[in-house]
Coordinates of C-alpha atoms in Angstrom, one line a residue:
M1 CA 10.5 -39.9 9.6
K2 CA 11.4 -35.9 9.9
F3 CA 7.4 -35.5 9.2
L4 CA 5.8 -38.3 11.4
G5 CA 7.6 -36.2 14.1
I6 CA 6.6 -32.9 13.7
S7 CA 3.1 -34.2 12.9
N8 CA 3.3 -35.7 16.8
R9 CA 4.3 -32.7 18.0
I10 CA 1.5 -30.7 16.1
R11 CA -0.7 -33.3 18.2
F12 CA 0.8 -32.9 21.4
F13 CA 0.6 -29.4 21.9
S14 CA -3.0 -29.7 20.1
L15 CA -4.4 -32.3 23.0
G16 CA -2.1 -30.1 25.5
F17 CA -4.1 -27.0 24.2
C18 CA -7.9 -28.4 24.5
L19 CA -6.7 -30.2 28.0
I20 CA -5.7 -26.1 29.1
Y21 CA -8.4 -25.0 27.8
L22 CA -11.1 -27.4 29.5
S23 CA -9.9 -27.0 32.7
L24 CA -10.0 -23.1 32.2
Q25 CA -13.2 -23.4 30.7
A26 CA -14.2 -26.2 33.8
Q27 CA -12.9 -23.3 36.9
T28 CA -15.4 -20.5 35.3
E29 CA -18.2 -22.9 35.1
K30 CA -20.7 -22.8 38.5
Q31 CA -23.1 -25.5 39.1
V32 CA -27.1 -24.5 40.6
V33 CA -26.8 -26.7 43.9
Y34 CA -30.1 -26.9 46.4
G35 CA -30.4 -25.4 50.1
D36 CA -32.5 -26.1 53.2
D37 CA -36.1 -25.2 52.2
F38 CA -37.4 -21.6 52.1
V39 CA -40.7 -22.7 54.8
F40 CA -43.8 -20.4 55.3
K41 CA -45.2 -21.5 58.9
L42 CA -48.9 -20.4 58.1
D43 CA -50.9 -18.4 60.5
F44 CA -54.8 -19.4 59.4
K45 CA -55.6 -16.4 57.1
T46 CA -52.8 -16.8 54.4
S47 CA -54.2 -18.6 52.1
Y48 CA -51.5 -21.2 50.2
D49 CA -52.7 -19.4 46.7
A50 CA -51.4 -16.2 48.4
Y51 CA -50.1 -13.4 45.6
G52 CA -46.2 -12.6 47.5
P53 CA -43.7 -13.1 48.9
V54 CA -42.7 -9.4 48.8
K55 CA -40.2 -7.9 50.7
Y56 CA -40.6 -5.1 52.6
K57 CA -38.6 -3.8 55.8
N58 CA -38.0 -6.3 58.1
F59 CA -41.8 -8.6 56.6
F60 CA -42.0 -10.8 54.1
A61 CA -45.9 -9.7 52.8
F62 CA -48.5 -12.0 51.0
F63 CA -51.8 -10.8 50.0
T64 CA -54.7 -13.1 49.8
H65 CA -57.5 -12.2 47.7
Q66 CA -60.5 -14.6 49.5
G67 CA -60.3 -12.0 53.0
K68 CA -58.5 -8.8 51.2
T69 CA -55.4 -8.9 53.2
I70 CA -52.4 -8.5 53.3
N71 CA -50.0 -10.8 56.1
F72 CA -46.8 -10.7 57.0
Y73 CA -44.5 -12.6 58.3
N74 CA -40.5 -11.8 60.0
D75 CA -37.7 -12.5 57.9
K76 CA -36.1 -14.2 60.1
T77 CA -38.2 -16.8 61.9
L78 CA -41.0 -16.9 59.1
E79 CA -44.5 -16.8 61.5
S80 CA -46.6 -14.5 61.2
A81 CA -45.9 -11.1 62.6
G82 CA -49.5 -9.2 61.8
T83 CA -52.6 -8.6 59.3
I84 CA -54.0 -5.9 57.7
S85 CA -57.6 -5.5 56.1
I86 CA -57.6 -3.6 52.5
A87 CA -60.7 -0.7 53.3
Q88 CA -63.7 -2.6 51.0
E89 CA -66.0 1.0 52.5
G90 CA -65.1 4.6 52.4
P91 CA -63.7 6.8 50.5
N92 CA -60.2 5.0 50.9
A93 CA -61.4 2.0 49.8
E94 CA -60.0 -0.3 47.3
R95 CA -62.6 -2.4 46.8
N96 CA -60.9 -5.3 44.1
P97 CA -57.4 -5.7 44.8
S98 CA -55.2 -8.6 42.5
G99 CA -51.6 -8.2 43.5
L100 CA -49.2 -6.7 45.3
F101 CA -46.2 -4.8 44.9
T102 CA -43.6 -2.1 47.2
D103 CA -41.1 0.9 46.4
N104 CA -39.2 -0.7 49.9
D105 CA -40.5 2.3 51.8
Q106 CA -44.5 1.8 50.8
L107 CA -46.7 -0.7 49.9
Y108 CA -48.9 -0.4 46.7
V109 CA -52.1 -2.8 45.5
F110 CA -52.8 -3.1 42.3
N111 CA -56.5 -4.0 40.0
H112 CA -56.0 -4.7 36.7
Y113 CA -59.4 -4.9 35.5
Y114 CA -60.5 -1.3 36.6
G115 CA -56.7 0.1 36.1
L116 CA -55.4 1.5 39.2
L117 CA -52.4 1.3 41.8
S118 CA -52.8 2.3 45.2
A119 CA -51.1 3.2 48.3
I120 CA -51.6 1.4 51.4
D121 CA -51.4 2.3 55.0
M122 CA -50.9 0.0 57.9
D123 CA -54.6 0.8 58.6
G124 CA -56.1 -0.7 55.0
K125 CA -57.1 2.4 53.6
A126 CA -55.6 3.7 50.4
S127 CA -53.9 6.6 49.7
T128 CA -51.6 8.2 46.9
A129 CA -53.5 6.1 43.8
Y130 CA -51.9 5.8 40.0
R131 CA -54.3 6.0 36.9
F132 CA -53.1 4.6 34.0
K133 CA -56.3 4.4 30.7
Q134 CA -56.4 1.4 28.0
E135 CA -56.6 2.6 24.6
D136 CA -60.3 3.0 23.7
H137 CA -59.3 0.5 20.3
Y138 CA -57.3 -1.4 22.9
R139 CA -58.5 -5.1 23.4
G140 CA -56.1 -5.8 26.4
S141 CA -55.4 -5.6 30.5
Y142 CA -52.7 -4.4 32.1
V143 CA -51.0 -6.4 34.9
P144 CA -52.0 -10.4 33.7
Y145 CA -51.5 -12.6 37.0
R146 CA -48.6 -13.6 39.0
A147 CA -46.3 -14.3 35.8
N148 CA -46.3 -10.1 35.0
L149 CA -44.5 -8.9 38.2
V150 CA -44.8 -5.0 39.1
F151 CA -41.7 -3.4 39.8
S152 CA -41.1 0.3 41.5
D153 CA -38.1 2.3 42.4
E154 CA -38.5 5.8 43.4
T155 CA -38.5 7.1 40.3
F156 CA -41.0 4.7 38.3
I157 CA -43.3 2.3 38.8
Y158 CA -43.3 -0.2 35.5
I159 CA -46.2 -2.7 34.8
P160 CA -45.9 -5.2 32.4
Y161 CA -49.7 -5.7 30.4
Q162 CA -50.4 -7.5 26.9
P163 CA -53.2 -7.2 24.2
G164 CA -55.8 -9.0 24.9
V165 CA -57.0 -12.4 23.0
D166 CA -60.0 -12.6 20.3
F167 CA -62.3 -15.1 21.3
K168 CA -63.0 -15.9 18.2
T169 CA -60.2 -16.1 16.2
K170 CA -57.3 -16.4 18.9
L171 CA -55.5 -14.2 17.6
I172 CA -53.1 -11.4 18.9
D173 CA -52.1 -7.9 18.0
H174 CA -48.3 -8.1 19.4
S175 CA -47.5 -4.9 17.7
Y176 CA -47.9 -2.8 20.8
P177 CA -46.0 -2.0 23.3
T178 CA -45.4 -4.3 26.0
V179 CA -44.3 -2.3 29.5
L180 CA -45.9 1.1 30.7
R181 CA -44.0 3.7 33.0
I182 CA -45.4 6.0 35.0
N183 CA -43.2 9.0 36.7
K184 CA -44.3 9.0 40.3
A185 CA -43.6 13.4 40.5
D186 CA -46.4 13.8 37.9
S187 CA -48.4 10.6 37.2
S188 CA -47.4 11.0 33.0
I189 CA -47.0 7.6 31.1
T190 CA -44.5 6.3 28.5
T191 CA -45.3 3.0 26.8
F192 CA -41.8 1.5 25.4
L193 CA -40.6 -2.1 24.5
N194 CA -42.0 -4.0 22.0
Y195 CA -42.5 -7.8 20.7
P196 CA -39.1 -9.2 19.0
S197 CA -39.5 -9.6 15.8
N198 CA -40.2 -13.1 15.6
Y199 CA -43.9 -13.0 17.2
K200 CA -44.8 -11.3 13.4
N201 CA -45.8 -15.2 12.4
I202 CA -48.8 -16.5 14.2
I203 CA -48.5 -16.8 17.3
S204 CA -51.4 -17.4 19.8
G205 CA -52.3 -15.4 23.1
G206 CA -52.3 -16.4 26.3
F207 CA -49.3 -18.4 27.5
Q208 CA -46.7 -17.7 24.5
S209 CA -47.4 -14.2 24.9
F210 CA -46.6 -13.0 28.9
I211 CA -44.5 -10.4 29.3
I212 CA -41.7 -11.7 31.7
T213 CA -40.6 -8.6 34.3
A214 CA -37.2 -8.8 36.5
F215 CA -35.7 -6.0 38.5
N216 CA -32.3 -5.0 39.0
N217 CA -32.2 -3.1 42.1
K218 CA -28.4 -1.6 42.0
T219 CA -29.2 -0.3 38.2
S220 CA -32.8 0.6 39.1
S221 CA -32.8 -1.8 35.5
L222 CA -36.0 -3.0 34.1
F223 CA -35.7 -6.2 32.4
V224 CA -37.5 -7.8 30.0
G225 CA -38.0 -11.3 28.8
Y226 CA -40.6 -12.9 26.5
P227 CA -40.9 -16.8 26.1
L228 CA -40.1 -17.0 22.6
S229 CA -37.1 -15.3 22.2
H230 CA -33.8 -15.8 23.9
V231 CA -32.6 -11.9 23.9
V232 CA -34.0 -10.3 27.0
L233 CA -33.6 -6.5 26.9
E234 CA -32.7 -4.4 29.6
L235 CA -34.9 -1.0 30.3
T236 CA -32.5 1.6 31.9
Q237 CA -33.4 4.7 34.3
N238 CA -33.1 7.2 30.8
G239 CA -35.3 5.4 28.9
E240 CA -32.0 3.6 26.6
V241 CA -32.9 0.3 26.1
K242 CA -30.1 -2.7 25.8
E243 CA -30.4 -6.4 24.5
H244 CA -28.9 -8.9 25.9
L245 CA -28.1 -13.3 24.8
M246 CA -29.6 -14.9 27.6
Q247 CA -29.7 -18.3 25.9
S248 CA -30.9 -21.9 27.2
K249 CA -28.7 -24.9 25.2
E250 CA -32.6 -26.6 25.3
I251 CA -34.2 -24.3 23.2
D252 CA -32.5 -24.2 19.9
G253 CA -35.6 -21.9 17.7
F254 CA -39.5 -21.8 18.5
E255 CA -40.7 -22.7 15.3
D256 CA -43.2 -25.4 16.7
H257 CA -44.6 -23.1 18.4
Y258 CA -46.4 -20.9 15.3
F259 CA -49.1 -21.7 12.8
K260 CA -48.6 -21.9 10.1
S261 CA -52.1 -20.6 9.3
E262 CA -55.2 -18.3 10.8
S263 CA -57.6 -20.9 10.1
E264 CA -55.2 -24.1 12.2
L265 CA -54.6 -21.5 15.5
K266 CA -58.7 -21.3 15.0
T267 CA -59.7 -25.0 15.8
A268 CA -56.3 -25.5 17.4
N269 CA -56.3 -26.5 21.3
I270 CA -53.3 -23.2 21.8
K271 CA -52.3 -25.0 25.1
I272 CA -50.5 -27.7 23.4
K273 CA -47.9 -26.5 22.0
F274 CA -46.8 -24.6 24.8
L275 CA -46.8 -28.2 26.8
K276 CA -45.1 -29.9 24.2
N277 CA -42.0 -27.1 23.1
P278 CA -39.8 -25.3 25.0
S279 CA -40.0 -22.3 26.3
Y280 CA -38.4 -19.4 28.3
W281 CA -40.1 -18.1 31.6
R282 CA -39.6 -17.0 35.1
L283 CA -37.1 -14.2 35.1
H284 CA -35.0 -13.7 38.5
Y285 CA -32.3 -11.0 39.5
D286 CA -30.4 -11.7 42.5
I287 CA -29.4 -9.0 44.4
Y288 CA -27.2 -11.3 47.3
S289 CA -24.6 -12.3 44.3
D290 CA -25.6 -10.1 42.0
T291 CA -26.7 -12.4 38.6
Y292 CA -30.2 -13.3 36.6
W293 CA -31.5 -16.0 36.7
R294 CA -33.7 -17.3 33.5
F295 CA -36.2 -20.2 34.0
V296 CA -36.9 -23.1 31.0
N297 CA -40.4 -24.4 30.2
L298 CA -39.4 -28.3 29.5
P299 CA -41.9 -30.4 27.1
L300 CA -44.2 -33.0 29.1
T301 CA -43.1 -35.9 27.5
Y302 CA -45.3 -38.3 25.5
S303 CA -46.8 -40.5 28.3
Q304 CA -48.2 -36.5 30.2
M305 CA -49.4 -35.8 27.6
N306 CA -51.8 -38.7 26.7
E307 CA -53.1 -38.4 30.2
E308 CA -56.7 -38.1 30.3
E309 CA -56.6 -35.0 32.5
I310 CA -53.3 -32.9 32.2
N311 CA -52.4 -31.4 35.2
E312 CA -49.2 -28.8 34.7
A313 CA -48.4 -28.0 37.9
E314 CA -47.7 -31.8 38.9
T315 CA -46.0 -32.6 35.0
R316 CA -43.8 -29.3 34.0
N317 CA -40.3 -30.2 34.7
Y318 CA -37.7 -26.6 34.5
K319 CA -34.8 -26.2 34.2
V320 CA -32.6 -22.9 34.9
V321 CA -29.7 -20.8 32.7
V322 CA -27.5 -18.3 35.1
F323 CA -25.9 -15.6 33.9
D324 CA -23.6 -12.9 36.3
A325 CA -23.8 -9.2 35.8
N326 CA -22.4 -8.6 32.8
F327 CA -24.3 -11.4 31.4
K328 CA -21.7 -14.3 30.9
K329 CA -23.8 -17.9 31.0
I330 CA -22.2 -19.1 34.0
A331 CA -24.0 -22.0 35.1
E332 CA -27.1 -24.4 33.6
S333 CA -28.6 -26.6 35.8
D334 CA -29.9 -29.9 35.3
I335 CA -33.5 -30.6 35.5
L336 CA -35.1 -29.4 38.8
K337 CA -36.4 -31.0 40.9
D338 CA -40.3 -30.2 42.8
I339 CA -40.3 -26.9 41.9
N340 CA -44.2 -25.1 40.3
L341 CA -43.5 -22.2 38.5
T342 CA -46.6 -22.4 37.1
L343 CA -49.3 -19.2 36.7
L344 CA -51.1 -19.4 39.8
A345 CA -47.4 -20.3 41.6
P346 CA -46.3 -17.6 44.5
V347 CA -43.5 -15.3 42.8
V348 CA -39.7 -16.6 42.8
F349 CA -37.6 -13.9 45.5
S350 CA -34.1 -14.8 47.0
T351 CA -32.1 -14.0 50.9
E352 CA -28.9 -14.5 51.3
K353 CA -29.7 -18.1 51.5
G354 CA -30.0 -18.2 47.6
I355 CA -33.4 -18.3 45.0
H356 CA -36.4 -19.8 46.4
I357 CA -39.3 -21.0 44.4
Y358 CA -42.8 -22.4 45.2
A359 CA -42.2 -26.4 45.4
K360 CA -44.8 -29.2 44.1
S361 CA -44.9 -30.9 47.3
Q362 CA -47.2 -28.9 49.7
E363 CA -48.1 -31.2 52.2
N364 CA -48.4 -29.5 55.1
E365 CA -51.8 -27.6 55.5
D366 CA -49.5 -25.3 58.2
E367 CA -46.9 -24.7 55.6
M368 CA -45.7 -23.2 52.7
R369 CA -43.1 -24.4 51.9
F370 CA -40.6 -23.3 48.8
K371 CA -37.3 -24.7 47.4
T372 CA -34.3 -23.2 47.1
L373 CA -31.6 -23.3 45.5
K374 CA -27.7 -21.5 44.5
I375 CA -25.1 -21.7 43.0
K376 CA -21.0 -23.3 43.9

C-alpha cells in the first residue's frame, strides 16, 4: 500500500507538472490572424503585375515595366500621388529597368541584364550608377525577378544572385556565393554566402535554387534563406555570418527534392518536384513587431497535380512561421487563405497594420488587393 501511495503521488506530481508546462506554453505561443485587406486604388498607369510596393518616404512606389514608369501612392489614402517616367533617351537614360528598391533617401532601379543599378531622380533621369560584372566563366544572372530582392542601407547595396542553368543537362553549379555586396563609397564588390551543404546533392536550377532575402533595418543585417534549408543565414554589416534555425513543422527533410542521377534530372519535369513537395519561400522582417516571417510552400494535392494545366498562382497554398527578435518560434499558422506568393506576385511588405501579401482574388481591375496577417 505504501508503494502504491508513492506511485500515485508521483503520478499526480507528473500530471500537475504537465498541466503547468502546457499552460506556460499556451501563454508564450501566439496566433497568426487576419486583419483588414490592404487595397490600393490603382491609376491607369499601374499594371496589375507591377513590381513593388516599395516604401519611399510618405509613399508606396510601384515600377511598371510596360510603361517604364514609377507610380507613387499616398501611404495613408492608398490613392495615386503621381508618376515619373524613366528617361529612355539621352545620356541619363535607363532603357531596360526590371525592378525598384530604395535606401529610404534615394530610389534606384536595377537592370539585371546589364549588371547595372541606377539612382533615379524625380525627373526620371538616372544619376549615380553602380556596375557589377559577372565572371567570364559564370553562367548566372544577377537579380532574378521577384523572389530575390535587392536591399540597401546608407553603406552597402546587397544583391542576391544565382548560377545559371545548363539547358542541356538542367544542372546548376551550387559552389558559387549567393550574395554580392557593393560598397557605396568606392563601388567595391564583395561576395558572401555559398549554398548550404545539402545543395551538393543533384538539385535542379530554378525554384529550388532561389536565394530569398530579407533586411533588418534596425541592425542593418541581411537575412538569406534557401528553399531547401531549415537554416537562415544572417550577414551583418561587418561581414560576420550567423546561422539561425528557422524551421517549420511542415518540413522534415528535403530528400524528395533530390534527383538520383544526372540522367534522371535531364529527362525530368523539374517543376513537378517543386510543386509536389514542401519547401521554404518568402522571408520577411517586420520592423513594427520586430519579428521574422518565413513562408512555406505546401505541396499540391494529388488531384491538383493531375489537372490538365497546373496554375500555381491559383492552386498553391502556404503556411507561415513567425520568429521573434531572438529567433525563437512564436507562431506557426494554419493553411493561409487567398494569398499568392508566386514569382509574378508583388512583394510582401508591412505597415503598422500587419504583414501584407498579394491576394489571389483580384476581381476589381481598379484595385490591387493585399491580405493582411498579424500576430496576437
